[in-house]
């Protein structure tokens, strides 16, 4: 569903993303981990069409993002770290706006909107102007809007920021359910525990380079074998001197798993 | 560790067909207009529910301001009719006034719509959001283009409509002249708006590829061309001020504004045809002639709209990405001479206040929207003042020259008031979500506000006083009037800064991130209207006694009452200046102290 083919993104001399080759198949929940400035947000901005790769190609549901000039965005749901809402619209009006924008049929849109209001418990405030919302409320509404048109790919930048524990639980369960239902989810996060809990595969990026790529099971195996915590493992991959080492000091190369059974359409 | 170079070949069965539902062009347009309508309705409802007094006050003050301009233009046209005498020269003069007025406004509209669109297309959170949706890029361009047209042309409507209505009434124009005003103005503003939009996108698209020194060379060459055009236009006149020869010379120099390809000429010709209300020598009714010009304007407006949309479809997404690459690449200099100068030149202020001033200075310097508008408008004024001496006048016109010098002062004040409203008024609002940083600093809230006031005052006083000094030197004004001008200019800068900072703190909009939207709100409009009244009051209180003082001295009279009036006028304007500074600042400080984040 998402394919990166030798994608490099430069800001002048600085390389924010270096030769990233990665494919995330249908129904996978992929967690993108890395320290600040590692290239996570640049990667996300390229997927959602805000930035173009300096070289290489990104395909979304088979469509080249650059060549398709943003039409691939119709398959996409995006939850940014800082949600954007129109202050002078109510939550319900915003959801209607999103439904219309994605061309949902009026008759189909109304029950969909109600369903999202139920799922994200928006009843208490959905008819107020969004300018009065807290960050958590805005984040919940943004999730509701991003999922309203059943996108084939969901891209989330720091999904749990500003959410209360109940909402965090809700989002975790929902993301797992969506992945099980065939949605591809690309999630950037700083929270290792969340990645460990819900992600199918993890990519650890540092200084624009993919330092580790593997399933959670592979990560757990490494953890169990060497009795190291996930945090220690993460820190070893994102060492301050830019070097990355495996458990015994050897380099750990990112591996591309063959599309698994879950890849079937 | 290197990235895996394993071959990638996503099975094609994952490709989703492109026949997914997508919106038609019309549906996209209706959707974005629906959002605008809801936002406007919610804003109006809120204002009427929570701020009726404020709304009424702004409407009333705007109406008074419009009426004042209407009377001023009416008086001006009456004066010209009387001074010129014959109808043919009067008609030519009105045509020249219309041509020059609309040609100047056209240039300003190109610049302002381009600058506003730059902010709307490349820096706003809304476009960042819309670009991640399936909305077509050309629709986003059109959406922000229409917004830019509204924000850049409201000043044109406020200035232009009283002049056009005043002329219509004075010329006893038929009803259709008044009915055609709105479609003419609407079609006209679309053309410079479209040119500004196309130029903005092309410029940003090429920006990343242009090297800095090339840009600098281009800017210098552009500036030189402007100076040369101004110089050729304003060569020394042979005739004395306001003589028939002088009028003919000036009309001759303004011929450039009659170029048949200028939309401003189409606008002025169409309106004057409608105002004529008679059948032309060709046998066409004046309304028919007028409609021909209107159709010319409308068809060109639509052409520029089509070009802007086509350019948007082709390069907007790419230029957005390129600009954000370029922005991220640039690293601002840590140490800058101006920051050091401000830190050293303000030893009496607390270190925190000095740091706050330097912070605002850095934000101003790094925001091209702010400094480019500042440079353009004050640069044009400097060009005009540099050339003003080339208009000949003899000693009999000293009183006129004195009046022109005060008008120059008023113009500098009015332009400054648009800047204080556009950039100083929104400063506190723009702190918005970052307010917690300021509130956590070991600084009293009063210091934050006073810091912004000092920044605005110093930042405006230096260029404005220099401009007025230039104008006075070129006009060879007496040292006494020069000193009065400098004092008045300081009062204007201080008062306008006080009004903008104080009202900005009293009526902040912490949720809005676009300064033009904050300035166009109720608080900004109120600030602009109060500023305009303040300027008129201060200039009149110093100009009138000064005018009589100069006139009586010229007639070798020296009555003591004129001197007393001059002193009283200066004292009164000083007191008004202090009040205009202190009262809004006190109101702002009280509100800012109690502001909750």
Coordinates of C-alpha atoms in Angstrom, one line a residue, chain B residues 483-484 487-488 491 534 537-543 545-546 562-580:
Chain B
X483 CA 10.8 71.7 13.9
X484 CA 7.0 71.7 14.2
X487 CA 7.6 67.2 16.8
X488 CA 4.3 66.4 15.2
X491 CA 3.6 62.7 18.4
X534 CA -6.0 61.0 15.5
X537 CA -6.8 66.0 14.5
X538 CA -3.1 66.3 15.2
X539 CA -2.2 67.6 11.7
X540 CA -5.1 70.1 11.7
X541 CA -4.2 71.4 15.1
X542 CA -0.6 72.1 14.0
X543 CA -1.2 72.9 10.3
X545 CA -2.0 77.9 13.1
X546 CA 1.2 77.2 11.2
X562 CA -1.3 83.9 15.6
X563 CA 1.8 83.2 17.6
X564 CA -0.4 82.4 20.7
X565 CA -2.6 80.1 18.5
X566 CA 0.5 78.3 17.2
X567 CA 1.8 77.8 20.7
X568 CA -1.6 76.7 21.9
X569 CA -2.0 74.4 19.0
X570 CA 1.3 72.7 19.7
X571 CA 0.5 72.4 23.4
X572 CA -2.9 71.0 22.6
X573 CA -1.6 68.5 20.1
X574 CA 1.1 67.5 22.6
X575 CA -1.6 66.8 25.2
X576 CA -3.8 64.9 22.7
X577 CA -0.7 62.9 21.7
X578 CA 0.0 62.0 25.3
X579 CA -3.7 61.1 25.8
X580 CA -3.7 59.0 22.6

